[in-house]
JSON list of C-alpha atoms in Angstrom, two decimals:
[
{"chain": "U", "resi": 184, "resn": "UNK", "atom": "CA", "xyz": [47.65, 48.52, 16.90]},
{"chain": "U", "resi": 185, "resn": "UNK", "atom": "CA", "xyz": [47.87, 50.91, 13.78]},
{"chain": "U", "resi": 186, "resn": "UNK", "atom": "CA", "xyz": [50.90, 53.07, 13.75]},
{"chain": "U", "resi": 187, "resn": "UNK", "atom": "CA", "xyz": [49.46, 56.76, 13.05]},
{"chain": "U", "resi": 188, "resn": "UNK", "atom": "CA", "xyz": [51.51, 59.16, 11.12]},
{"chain": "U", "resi": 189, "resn": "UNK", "atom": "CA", "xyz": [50.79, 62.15, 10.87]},
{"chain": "U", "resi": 190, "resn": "UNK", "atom": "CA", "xyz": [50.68, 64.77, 8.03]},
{"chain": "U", "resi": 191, "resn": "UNK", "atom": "CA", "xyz": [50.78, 68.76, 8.45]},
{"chain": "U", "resi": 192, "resn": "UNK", "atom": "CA", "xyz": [48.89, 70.64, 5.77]},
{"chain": "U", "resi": 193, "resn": "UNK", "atom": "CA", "xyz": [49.95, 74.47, 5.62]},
{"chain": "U", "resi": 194, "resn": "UNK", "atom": "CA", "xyz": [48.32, 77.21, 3.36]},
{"chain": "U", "resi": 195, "resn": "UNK", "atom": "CA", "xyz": [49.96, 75.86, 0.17]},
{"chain": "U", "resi": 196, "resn": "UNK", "atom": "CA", "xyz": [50.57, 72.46, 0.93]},
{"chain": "U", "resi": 197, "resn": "UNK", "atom": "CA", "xyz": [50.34, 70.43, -2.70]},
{"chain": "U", "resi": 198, "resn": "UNK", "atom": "CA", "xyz": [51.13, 67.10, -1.72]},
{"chain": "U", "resi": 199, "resn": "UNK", "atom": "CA", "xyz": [49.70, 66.48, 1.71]},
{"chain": "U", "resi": 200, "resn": "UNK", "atom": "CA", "xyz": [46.88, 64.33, 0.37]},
{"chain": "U", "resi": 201, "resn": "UNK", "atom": "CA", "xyz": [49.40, 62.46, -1.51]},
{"chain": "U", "resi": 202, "resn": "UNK", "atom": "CA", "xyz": [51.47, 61.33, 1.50]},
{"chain": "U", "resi": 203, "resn": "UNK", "atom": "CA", "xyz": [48.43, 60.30, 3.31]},
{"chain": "U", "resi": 204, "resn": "UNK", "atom": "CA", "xyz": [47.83, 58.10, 0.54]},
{"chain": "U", "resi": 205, "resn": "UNK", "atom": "CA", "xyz": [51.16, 56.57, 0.46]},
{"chain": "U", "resi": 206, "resn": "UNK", "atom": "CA", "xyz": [50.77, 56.27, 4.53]},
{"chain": "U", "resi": 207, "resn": "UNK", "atom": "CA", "xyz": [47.91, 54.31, 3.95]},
{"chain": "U", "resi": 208, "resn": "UNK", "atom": "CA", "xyz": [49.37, 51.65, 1.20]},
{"chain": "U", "resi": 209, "resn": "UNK", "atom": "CA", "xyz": [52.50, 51.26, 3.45]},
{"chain": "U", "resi": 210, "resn": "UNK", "atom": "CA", "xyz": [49.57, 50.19, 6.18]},
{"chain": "U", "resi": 211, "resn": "UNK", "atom": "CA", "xyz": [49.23, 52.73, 9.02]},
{"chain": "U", "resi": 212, "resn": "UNK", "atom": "CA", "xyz": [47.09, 55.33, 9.83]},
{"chain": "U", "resi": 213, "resn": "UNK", "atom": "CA", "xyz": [46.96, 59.13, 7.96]},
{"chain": "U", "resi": 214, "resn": "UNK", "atom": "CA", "xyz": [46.40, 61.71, 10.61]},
{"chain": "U", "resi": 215, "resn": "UNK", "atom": "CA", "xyz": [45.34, 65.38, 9.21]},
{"chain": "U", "resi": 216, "resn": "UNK", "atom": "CA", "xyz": [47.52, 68.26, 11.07]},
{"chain": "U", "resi": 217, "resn": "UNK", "atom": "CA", "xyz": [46.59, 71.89, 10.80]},
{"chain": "U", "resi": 218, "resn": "UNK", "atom": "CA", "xyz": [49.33, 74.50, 11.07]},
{"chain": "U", "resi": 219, "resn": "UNK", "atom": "CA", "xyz": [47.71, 76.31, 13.21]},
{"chain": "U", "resi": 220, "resn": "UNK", "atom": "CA", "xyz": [46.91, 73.76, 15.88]},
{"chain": "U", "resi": 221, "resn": "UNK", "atom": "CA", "xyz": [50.07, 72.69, 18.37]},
{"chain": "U", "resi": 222, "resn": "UNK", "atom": "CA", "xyz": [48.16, 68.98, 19.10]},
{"chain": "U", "resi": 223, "resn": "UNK", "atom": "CA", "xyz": [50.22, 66.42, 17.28]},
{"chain": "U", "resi": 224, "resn": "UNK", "atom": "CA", "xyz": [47.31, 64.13, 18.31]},
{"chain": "U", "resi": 225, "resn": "UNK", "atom": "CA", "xyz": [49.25, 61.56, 19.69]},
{"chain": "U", "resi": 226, "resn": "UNK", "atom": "CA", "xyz": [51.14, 60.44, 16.28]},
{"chain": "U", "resi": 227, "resn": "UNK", "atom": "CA", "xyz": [54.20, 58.12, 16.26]},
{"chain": "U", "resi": 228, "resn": "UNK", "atom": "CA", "xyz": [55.49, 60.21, 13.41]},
{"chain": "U", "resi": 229, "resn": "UNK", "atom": "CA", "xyz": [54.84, 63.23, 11.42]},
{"chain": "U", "resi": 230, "resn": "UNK", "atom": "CA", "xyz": [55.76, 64.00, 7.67]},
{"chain": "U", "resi": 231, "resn": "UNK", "atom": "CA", "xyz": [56.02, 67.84, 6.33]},
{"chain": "U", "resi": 232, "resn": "UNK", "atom": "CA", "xyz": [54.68, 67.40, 2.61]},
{"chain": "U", "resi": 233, "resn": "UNK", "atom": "CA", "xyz": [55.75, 69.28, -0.10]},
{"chain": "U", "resi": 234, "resn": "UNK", "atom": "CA", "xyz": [53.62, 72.45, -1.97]},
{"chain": "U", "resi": 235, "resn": "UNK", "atom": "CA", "xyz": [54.86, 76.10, -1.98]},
{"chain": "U", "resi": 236, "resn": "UNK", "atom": "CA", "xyz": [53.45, 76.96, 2.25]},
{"chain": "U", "resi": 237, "resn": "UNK", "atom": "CA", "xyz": [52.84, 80.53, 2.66]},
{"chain": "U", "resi": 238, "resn": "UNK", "atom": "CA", "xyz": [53.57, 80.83, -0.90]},
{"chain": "U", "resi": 239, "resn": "UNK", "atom": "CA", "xyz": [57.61, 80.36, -0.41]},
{"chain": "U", "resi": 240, "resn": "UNK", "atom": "CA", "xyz": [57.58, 84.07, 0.70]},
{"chain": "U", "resi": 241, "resn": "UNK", "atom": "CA", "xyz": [60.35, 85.66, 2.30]},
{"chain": "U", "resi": 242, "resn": "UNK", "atom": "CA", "xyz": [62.03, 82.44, 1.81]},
{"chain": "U", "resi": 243, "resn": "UNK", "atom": "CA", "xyz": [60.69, 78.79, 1.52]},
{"chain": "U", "resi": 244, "resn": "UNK", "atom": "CA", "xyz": [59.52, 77.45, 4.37]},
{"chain": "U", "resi": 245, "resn": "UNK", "atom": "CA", "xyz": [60.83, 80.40, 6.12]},
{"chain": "U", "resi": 246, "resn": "UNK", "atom": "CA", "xyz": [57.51, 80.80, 7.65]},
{"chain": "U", "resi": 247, "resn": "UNK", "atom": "CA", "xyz": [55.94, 77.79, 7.99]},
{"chain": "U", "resi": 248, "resn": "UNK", "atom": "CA", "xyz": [58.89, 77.30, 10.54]},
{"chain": "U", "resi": 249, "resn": "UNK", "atom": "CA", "xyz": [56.54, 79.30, 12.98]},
{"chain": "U", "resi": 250, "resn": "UNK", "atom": "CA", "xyz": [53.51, 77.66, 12.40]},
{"chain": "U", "resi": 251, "resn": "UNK", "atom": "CA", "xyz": [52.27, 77.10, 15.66]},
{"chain": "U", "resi": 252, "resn": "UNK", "atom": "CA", "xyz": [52.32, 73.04, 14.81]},
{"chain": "U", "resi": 253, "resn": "UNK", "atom": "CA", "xyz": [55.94, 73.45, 14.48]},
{"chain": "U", "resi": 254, "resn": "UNK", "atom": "CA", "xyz": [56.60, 74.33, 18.17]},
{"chain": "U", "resi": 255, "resn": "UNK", "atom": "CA", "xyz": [55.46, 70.82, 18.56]},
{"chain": "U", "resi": 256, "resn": "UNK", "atom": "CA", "xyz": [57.50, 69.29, 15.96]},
{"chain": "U", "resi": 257, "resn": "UNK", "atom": "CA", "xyz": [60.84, 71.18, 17.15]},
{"chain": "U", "resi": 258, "resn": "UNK", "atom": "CA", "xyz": [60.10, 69.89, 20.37]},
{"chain": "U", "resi": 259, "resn": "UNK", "atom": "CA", "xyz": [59.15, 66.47, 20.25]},
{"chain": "U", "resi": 260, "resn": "UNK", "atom": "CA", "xyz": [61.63, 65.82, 17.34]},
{"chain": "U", "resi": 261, "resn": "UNK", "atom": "CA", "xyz": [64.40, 66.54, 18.98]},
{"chain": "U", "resi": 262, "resn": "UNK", "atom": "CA", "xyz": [62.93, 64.29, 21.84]},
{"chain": "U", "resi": 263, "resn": "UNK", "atom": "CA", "xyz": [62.91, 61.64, 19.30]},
{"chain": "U", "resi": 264, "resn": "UNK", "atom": "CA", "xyz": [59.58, 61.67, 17.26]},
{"chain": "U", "resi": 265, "resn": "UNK", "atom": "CA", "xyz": [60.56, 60.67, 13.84]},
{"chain": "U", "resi": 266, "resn": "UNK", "atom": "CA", "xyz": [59.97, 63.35, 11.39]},
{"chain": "U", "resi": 267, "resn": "UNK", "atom": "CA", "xyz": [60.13, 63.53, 7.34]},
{"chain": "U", "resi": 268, "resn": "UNK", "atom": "CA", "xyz": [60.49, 66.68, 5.23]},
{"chain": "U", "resi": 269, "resn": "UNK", "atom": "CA", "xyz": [59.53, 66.38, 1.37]},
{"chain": "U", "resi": 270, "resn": "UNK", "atom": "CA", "xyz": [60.40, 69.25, -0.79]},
{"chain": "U", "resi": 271, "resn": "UNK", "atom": "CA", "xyz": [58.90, 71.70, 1.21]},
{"chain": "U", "resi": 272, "resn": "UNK", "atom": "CA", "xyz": [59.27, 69.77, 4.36]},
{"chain": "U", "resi": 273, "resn": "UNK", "atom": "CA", "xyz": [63.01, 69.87, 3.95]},
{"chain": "U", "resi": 274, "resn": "UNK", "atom": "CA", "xyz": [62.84, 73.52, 3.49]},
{"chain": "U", "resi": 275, "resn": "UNK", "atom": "CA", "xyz": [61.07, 74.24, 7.02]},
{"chain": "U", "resi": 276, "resn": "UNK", "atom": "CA", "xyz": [63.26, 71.34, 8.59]},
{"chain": "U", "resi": 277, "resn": "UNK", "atom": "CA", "xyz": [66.31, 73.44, 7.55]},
{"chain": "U", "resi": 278, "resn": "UNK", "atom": "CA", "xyz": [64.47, 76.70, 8.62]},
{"chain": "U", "resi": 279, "resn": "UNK", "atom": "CA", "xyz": [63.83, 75.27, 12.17]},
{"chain": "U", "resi": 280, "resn": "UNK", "atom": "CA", "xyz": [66.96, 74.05, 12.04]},
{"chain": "U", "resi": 281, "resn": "UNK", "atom": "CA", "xyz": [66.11, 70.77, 12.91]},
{"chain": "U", "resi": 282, "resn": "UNK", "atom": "CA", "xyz": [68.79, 70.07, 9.83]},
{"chain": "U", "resi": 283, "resn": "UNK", "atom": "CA", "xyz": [71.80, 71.96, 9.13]},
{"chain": "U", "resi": 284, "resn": "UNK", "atom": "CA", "xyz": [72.53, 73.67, 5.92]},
{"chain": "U", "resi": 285, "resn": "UNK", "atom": "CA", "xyz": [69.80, 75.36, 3.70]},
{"chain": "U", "resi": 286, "resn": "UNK", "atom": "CA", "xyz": [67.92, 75.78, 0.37]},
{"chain": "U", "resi": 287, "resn": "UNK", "atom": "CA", "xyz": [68.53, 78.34, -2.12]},
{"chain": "U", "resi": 288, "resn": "UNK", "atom": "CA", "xyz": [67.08, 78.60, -5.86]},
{"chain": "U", "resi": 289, "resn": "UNK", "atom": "CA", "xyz": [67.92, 75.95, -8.56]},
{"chain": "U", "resi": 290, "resn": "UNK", "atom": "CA", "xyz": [71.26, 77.28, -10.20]},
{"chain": "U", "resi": 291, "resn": "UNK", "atom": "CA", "xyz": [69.55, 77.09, -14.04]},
{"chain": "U", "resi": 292, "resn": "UNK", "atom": "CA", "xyz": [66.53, 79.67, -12.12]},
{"chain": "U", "resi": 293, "resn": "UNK", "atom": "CA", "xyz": [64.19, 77.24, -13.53]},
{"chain": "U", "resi": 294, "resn": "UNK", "atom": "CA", "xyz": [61.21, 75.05, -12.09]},
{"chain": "U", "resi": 295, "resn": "UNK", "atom": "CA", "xyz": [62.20, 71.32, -12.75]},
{"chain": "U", "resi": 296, "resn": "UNK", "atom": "CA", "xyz": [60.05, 68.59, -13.00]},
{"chain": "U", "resi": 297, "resn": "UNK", "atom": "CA", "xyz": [61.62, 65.08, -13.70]},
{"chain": "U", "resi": 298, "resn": "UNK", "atom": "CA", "xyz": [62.05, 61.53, -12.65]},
{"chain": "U", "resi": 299, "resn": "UNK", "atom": "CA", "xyz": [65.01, 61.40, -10.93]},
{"chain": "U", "resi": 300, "resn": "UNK", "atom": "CA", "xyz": [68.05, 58.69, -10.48]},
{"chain": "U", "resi": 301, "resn": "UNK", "atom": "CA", "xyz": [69.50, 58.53, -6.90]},
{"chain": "U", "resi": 302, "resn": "UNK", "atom": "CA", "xyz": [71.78, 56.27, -4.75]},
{"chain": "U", "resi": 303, "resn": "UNK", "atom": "CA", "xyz": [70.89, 55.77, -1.06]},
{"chain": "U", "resi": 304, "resn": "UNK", "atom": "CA", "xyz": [73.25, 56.51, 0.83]},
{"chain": "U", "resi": 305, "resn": "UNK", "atom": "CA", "xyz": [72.43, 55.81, 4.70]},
{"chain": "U", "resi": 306, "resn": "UNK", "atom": "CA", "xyz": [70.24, 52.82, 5.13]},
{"chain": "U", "resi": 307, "resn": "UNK", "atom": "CA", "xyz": [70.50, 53.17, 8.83]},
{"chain": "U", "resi": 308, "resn": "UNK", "atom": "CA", "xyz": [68.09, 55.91, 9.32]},
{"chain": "U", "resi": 309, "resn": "UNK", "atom": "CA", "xyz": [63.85, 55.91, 10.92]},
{"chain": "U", "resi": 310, "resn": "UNK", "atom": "CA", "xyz": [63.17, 56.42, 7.22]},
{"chain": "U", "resi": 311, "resn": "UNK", "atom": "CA", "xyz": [65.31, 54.53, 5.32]},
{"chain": "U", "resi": 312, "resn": "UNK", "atom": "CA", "xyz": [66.03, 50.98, 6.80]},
{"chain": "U", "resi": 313, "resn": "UNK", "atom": "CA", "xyz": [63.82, 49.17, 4.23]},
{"chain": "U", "resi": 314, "resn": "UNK", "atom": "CA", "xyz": [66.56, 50.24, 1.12]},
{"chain": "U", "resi": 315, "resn": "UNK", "atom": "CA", "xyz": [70.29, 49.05, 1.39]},
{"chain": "U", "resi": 316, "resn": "UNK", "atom": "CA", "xyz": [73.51, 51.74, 1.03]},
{"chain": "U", "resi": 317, "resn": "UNK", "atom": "CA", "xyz": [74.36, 52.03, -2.33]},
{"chain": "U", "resi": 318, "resn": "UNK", "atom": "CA", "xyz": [70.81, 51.00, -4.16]},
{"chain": "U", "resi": 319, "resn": "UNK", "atom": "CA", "xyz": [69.98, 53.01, -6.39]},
{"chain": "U", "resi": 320, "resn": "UNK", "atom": "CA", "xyz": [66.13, 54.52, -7.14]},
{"chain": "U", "resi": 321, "resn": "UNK", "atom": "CA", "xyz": [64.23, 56.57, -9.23]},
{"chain": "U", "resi": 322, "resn": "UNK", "atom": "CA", "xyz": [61.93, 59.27, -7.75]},
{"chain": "U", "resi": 323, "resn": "UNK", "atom": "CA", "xyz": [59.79, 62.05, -8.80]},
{"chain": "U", "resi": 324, "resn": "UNK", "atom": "CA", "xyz": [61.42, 65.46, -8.14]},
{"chain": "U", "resi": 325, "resn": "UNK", "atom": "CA", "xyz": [59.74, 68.96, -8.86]},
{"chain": "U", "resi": 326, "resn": "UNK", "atom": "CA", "xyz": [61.07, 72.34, -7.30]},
{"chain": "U", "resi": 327, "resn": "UNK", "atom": "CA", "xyz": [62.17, 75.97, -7.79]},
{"chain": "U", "resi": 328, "resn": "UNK", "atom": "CA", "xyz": [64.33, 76.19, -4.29]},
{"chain": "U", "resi": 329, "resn": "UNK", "atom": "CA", "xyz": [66.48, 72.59, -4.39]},
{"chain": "U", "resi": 330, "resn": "UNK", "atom": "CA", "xyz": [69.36, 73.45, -4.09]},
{"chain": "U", "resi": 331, "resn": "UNK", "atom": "CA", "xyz": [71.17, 72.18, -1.44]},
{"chain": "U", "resi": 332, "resn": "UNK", "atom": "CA", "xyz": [73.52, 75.08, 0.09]},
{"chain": "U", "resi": 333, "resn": "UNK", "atom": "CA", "xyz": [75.73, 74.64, 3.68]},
{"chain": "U", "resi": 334, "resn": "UNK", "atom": "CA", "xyz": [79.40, 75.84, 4.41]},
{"chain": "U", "resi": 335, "resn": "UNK", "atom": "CA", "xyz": [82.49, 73.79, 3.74]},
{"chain": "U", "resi": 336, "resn": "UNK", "atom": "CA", "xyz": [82.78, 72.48, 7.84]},
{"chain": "U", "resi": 337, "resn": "UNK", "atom": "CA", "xyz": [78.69, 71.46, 7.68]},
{"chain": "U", "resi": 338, "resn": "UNK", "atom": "CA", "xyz": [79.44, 69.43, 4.54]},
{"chain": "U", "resi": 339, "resn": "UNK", "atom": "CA", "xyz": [82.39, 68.00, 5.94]},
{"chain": "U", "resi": 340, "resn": "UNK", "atom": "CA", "xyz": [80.49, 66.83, 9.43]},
{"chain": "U", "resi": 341, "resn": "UNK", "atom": "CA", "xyz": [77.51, 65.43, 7.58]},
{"chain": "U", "resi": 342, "resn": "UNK", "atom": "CA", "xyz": [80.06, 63.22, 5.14]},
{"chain": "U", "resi": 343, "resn": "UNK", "atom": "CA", "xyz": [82.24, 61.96, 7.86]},
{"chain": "U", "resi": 344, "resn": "UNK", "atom": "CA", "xyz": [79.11, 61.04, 10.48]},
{"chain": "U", "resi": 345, "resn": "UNK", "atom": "CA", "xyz": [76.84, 59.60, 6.89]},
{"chain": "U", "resi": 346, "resn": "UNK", "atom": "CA", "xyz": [74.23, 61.80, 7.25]},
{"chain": "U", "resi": 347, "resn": "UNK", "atom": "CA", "xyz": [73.84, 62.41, 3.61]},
{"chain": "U", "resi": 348, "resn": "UNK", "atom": "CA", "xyz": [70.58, 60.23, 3.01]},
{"chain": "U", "resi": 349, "resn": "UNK", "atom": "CA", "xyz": [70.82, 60.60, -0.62]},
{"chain": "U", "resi": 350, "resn": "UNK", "atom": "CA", "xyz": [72.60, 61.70, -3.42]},
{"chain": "U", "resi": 351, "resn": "UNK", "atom": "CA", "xyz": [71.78, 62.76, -7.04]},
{"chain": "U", "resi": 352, "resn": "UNK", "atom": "CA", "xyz": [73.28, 60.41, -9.58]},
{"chain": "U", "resi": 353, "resn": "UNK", "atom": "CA", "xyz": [73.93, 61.00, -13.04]},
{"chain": "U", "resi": 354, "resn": "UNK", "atom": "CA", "xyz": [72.26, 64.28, -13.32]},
{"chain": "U", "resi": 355, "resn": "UNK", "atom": "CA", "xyz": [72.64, 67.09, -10.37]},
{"chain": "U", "resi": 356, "resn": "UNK", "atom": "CA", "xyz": [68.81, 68.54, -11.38]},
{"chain": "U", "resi": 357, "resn": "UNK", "atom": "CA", "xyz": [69.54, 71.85, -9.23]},
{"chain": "U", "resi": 358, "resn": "UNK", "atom": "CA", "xyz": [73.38, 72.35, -8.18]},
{"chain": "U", "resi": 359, "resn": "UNK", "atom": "CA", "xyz": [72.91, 71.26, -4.64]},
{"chain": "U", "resi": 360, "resn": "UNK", "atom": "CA", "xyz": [76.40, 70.94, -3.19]},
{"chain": "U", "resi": 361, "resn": "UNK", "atom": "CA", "xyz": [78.17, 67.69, -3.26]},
{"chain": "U", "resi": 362, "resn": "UNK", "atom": "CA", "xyz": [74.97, 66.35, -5.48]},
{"chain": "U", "resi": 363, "resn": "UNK", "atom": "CA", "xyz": [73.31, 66.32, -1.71]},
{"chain": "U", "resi": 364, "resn": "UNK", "atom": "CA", "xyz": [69.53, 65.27, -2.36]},
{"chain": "U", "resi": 365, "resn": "UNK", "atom": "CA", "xyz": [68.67, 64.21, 0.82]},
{"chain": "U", "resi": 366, "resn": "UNK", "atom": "CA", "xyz": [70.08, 64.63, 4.78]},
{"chain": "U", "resi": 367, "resn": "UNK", "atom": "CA", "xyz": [70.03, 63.50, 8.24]},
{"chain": "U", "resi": 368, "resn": "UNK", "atom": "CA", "xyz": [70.27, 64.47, 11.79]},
{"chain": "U", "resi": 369, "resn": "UNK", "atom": "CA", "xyz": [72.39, 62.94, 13.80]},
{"chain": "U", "resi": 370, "resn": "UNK", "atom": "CA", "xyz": [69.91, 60.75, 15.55]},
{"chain": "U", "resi": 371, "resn": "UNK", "atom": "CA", "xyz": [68.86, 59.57, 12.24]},
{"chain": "U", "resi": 372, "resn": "UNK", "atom": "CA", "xyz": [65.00, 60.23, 13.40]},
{"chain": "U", "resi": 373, "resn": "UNK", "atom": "CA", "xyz": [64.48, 63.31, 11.17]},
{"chain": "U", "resi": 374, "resn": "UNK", "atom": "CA", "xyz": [65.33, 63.30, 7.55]},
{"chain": "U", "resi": 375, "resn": "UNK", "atom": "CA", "xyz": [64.71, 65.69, 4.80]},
{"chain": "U", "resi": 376, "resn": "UNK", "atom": "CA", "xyz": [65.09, 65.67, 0.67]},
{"chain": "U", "resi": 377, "resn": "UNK", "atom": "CA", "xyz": [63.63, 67.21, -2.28]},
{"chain": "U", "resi": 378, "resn": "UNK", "atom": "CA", "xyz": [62.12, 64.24, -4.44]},
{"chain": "U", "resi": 379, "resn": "UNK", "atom": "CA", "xyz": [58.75, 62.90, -3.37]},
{"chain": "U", "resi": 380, "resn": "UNK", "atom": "CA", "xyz": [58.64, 59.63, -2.66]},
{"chain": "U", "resi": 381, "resn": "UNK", "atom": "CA", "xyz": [54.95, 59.48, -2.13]},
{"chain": "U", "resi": 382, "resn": "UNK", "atom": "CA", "xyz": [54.76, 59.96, -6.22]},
{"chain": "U", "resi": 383, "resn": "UNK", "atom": "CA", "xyz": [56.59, 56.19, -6.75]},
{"chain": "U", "resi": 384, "resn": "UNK", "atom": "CA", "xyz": [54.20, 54.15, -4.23]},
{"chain": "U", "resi": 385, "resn": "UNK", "atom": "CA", "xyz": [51.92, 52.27, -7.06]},
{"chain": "U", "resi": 386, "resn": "UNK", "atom": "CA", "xyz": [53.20, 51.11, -10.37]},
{"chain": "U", "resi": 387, "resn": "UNK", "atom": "CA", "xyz": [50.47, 53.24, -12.79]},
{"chain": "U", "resi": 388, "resn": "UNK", "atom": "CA", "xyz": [51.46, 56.54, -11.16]},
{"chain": "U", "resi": 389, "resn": "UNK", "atom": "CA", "xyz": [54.70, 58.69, -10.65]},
{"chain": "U", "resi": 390, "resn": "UNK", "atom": "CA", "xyz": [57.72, 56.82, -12.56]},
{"chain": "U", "resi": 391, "resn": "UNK", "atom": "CA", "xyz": [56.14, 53.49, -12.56]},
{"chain": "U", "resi": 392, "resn": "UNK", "atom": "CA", "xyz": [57.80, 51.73, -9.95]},
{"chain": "U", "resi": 393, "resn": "UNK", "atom": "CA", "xyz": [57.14, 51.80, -6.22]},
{"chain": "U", "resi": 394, "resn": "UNK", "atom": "CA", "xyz": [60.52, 53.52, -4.80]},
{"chain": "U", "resi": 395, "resn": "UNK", "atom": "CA", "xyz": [59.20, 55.17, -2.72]},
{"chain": "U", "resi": 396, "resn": "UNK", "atom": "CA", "xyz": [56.71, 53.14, -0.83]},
{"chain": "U", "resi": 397, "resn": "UNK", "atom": "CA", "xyz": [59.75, 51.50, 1.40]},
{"chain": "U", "resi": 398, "resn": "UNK", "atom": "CA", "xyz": [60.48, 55.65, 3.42]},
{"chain": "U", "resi": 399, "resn": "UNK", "atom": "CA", "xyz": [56.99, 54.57, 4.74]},
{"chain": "U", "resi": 400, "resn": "UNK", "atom": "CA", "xyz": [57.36, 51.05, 5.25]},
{"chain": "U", "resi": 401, "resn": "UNK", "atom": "CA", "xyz": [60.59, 51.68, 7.02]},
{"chain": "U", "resi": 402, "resn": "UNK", "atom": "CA", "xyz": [59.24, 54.27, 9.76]},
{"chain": "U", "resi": 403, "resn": "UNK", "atom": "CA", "xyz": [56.33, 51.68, 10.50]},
{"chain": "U", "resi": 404, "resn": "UNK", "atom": "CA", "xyz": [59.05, 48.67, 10.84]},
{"chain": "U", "resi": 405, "resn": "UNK", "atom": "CA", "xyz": [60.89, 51.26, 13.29]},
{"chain": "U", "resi": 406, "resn": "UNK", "atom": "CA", "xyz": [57.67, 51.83, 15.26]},
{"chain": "U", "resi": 407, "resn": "UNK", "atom": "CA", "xyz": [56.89, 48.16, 15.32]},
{"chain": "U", "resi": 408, "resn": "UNK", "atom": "CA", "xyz": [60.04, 47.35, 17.03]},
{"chain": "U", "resi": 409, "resn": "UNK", "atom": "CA", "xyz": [60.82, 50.30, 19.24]}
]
């Protein structure tokens, strides 16, 4: 049976037909989820795409966190429902605190757009288990609120349990604290980070490589043998 993942467009969602695209060459099913509806329509997983949602008022993701979808996803998330925040995503995971810490404005106050170098850090995750610790990938990365901001004890907690996912290398494109590009919870079933992996799934598009493709690979290896 086709594993069915499920993607939430919001008002201002860029990159939600994207991900359902990269869902689709990884070989399950792309589900369509409206923020306004609370039926996750029986998906294994759900991804938060990137895109400005709500136009990144107040703060981003700051409302999207109460799209009435999202009382699903808080709910059955933290029952287990593997969940991935991209860009935006991350945002509203950290609004809905389904991940500690939060997102403030790139320190340079500039929109960045580049390909970027990171190191994986926790292999062990729903959405990583298809890269090893320590491999290092290149993936597209485009925001105005990336950096990564949480207080010295949250830092501390996610680097002593290895919930930091993924790391800038090289280049930190935004200031995000400890060059934090990507985070876990402590289930490892929700993960959030700022690049977009669904750019780097075919060879002609994004950075040229496929880097990406193996976030979506991984969650349907994870479904497979749950």
């Amino acid at each position: 049976m086709t594993a069915r993942i499920g993607v939430v467009t919001f008002p201002g969602s860029l990159d939600d037909r994207d991900t359902q695209r990269a869902i689709r060459l990884a070989g399950a099913e792309p589900v369509v989820l409206w923020h306004k509806d609370k039926d996750l329509k029986q998906v294994d997983a759900v991804v938060l795409p990137g895109g400005f949602s709500y136009g990144d008022y107040l703060r981003a993701g700051a409302i999207s966190r109460f799209s009435p979808v999202m009382e699903t996803v808080i709910e059955q998330a933290k029952a287990g429902l593997p969940v991935l925040g991209i860009c935006n995503g991350f945002q509203i995971l950290t609004e809905a605190h389904l991940l500690p810490g939060g997102m403030l404005g790139n320190n340079h106050l500039h929109f960045i757009c580049r390909d970027q170098k990171l190191r994986v850090e926790n292999a062990e995750t729903t959405w990583t288990a298809d890269y090893t610790a320590g491999q290092e990938i290149h993936i597209p990365l485009k925001n105005m609120d990336g950096r990564y901001v949480a207080d010295e004890y949250t830092l501390d907690k996610l680097e002593a349990e290895n919930r930091v996912a993924f790391r800038y290398v090289d280049f930190n494109p935004n200031g995000s604290l400890r060059d934090i590009a990507g985070i876990t919870n402590e289930a490892g079933n929700v993960v959030g980070l700022m690049p977009h992996p669904e750019h780097a799934v075919e060879p002609l598009i994004g950075t040229g490589r496929t880097d990406g493709l193996p976030f979506f690979t991984s969650i349907l290896k994870k479904l497979v043998n749950a």
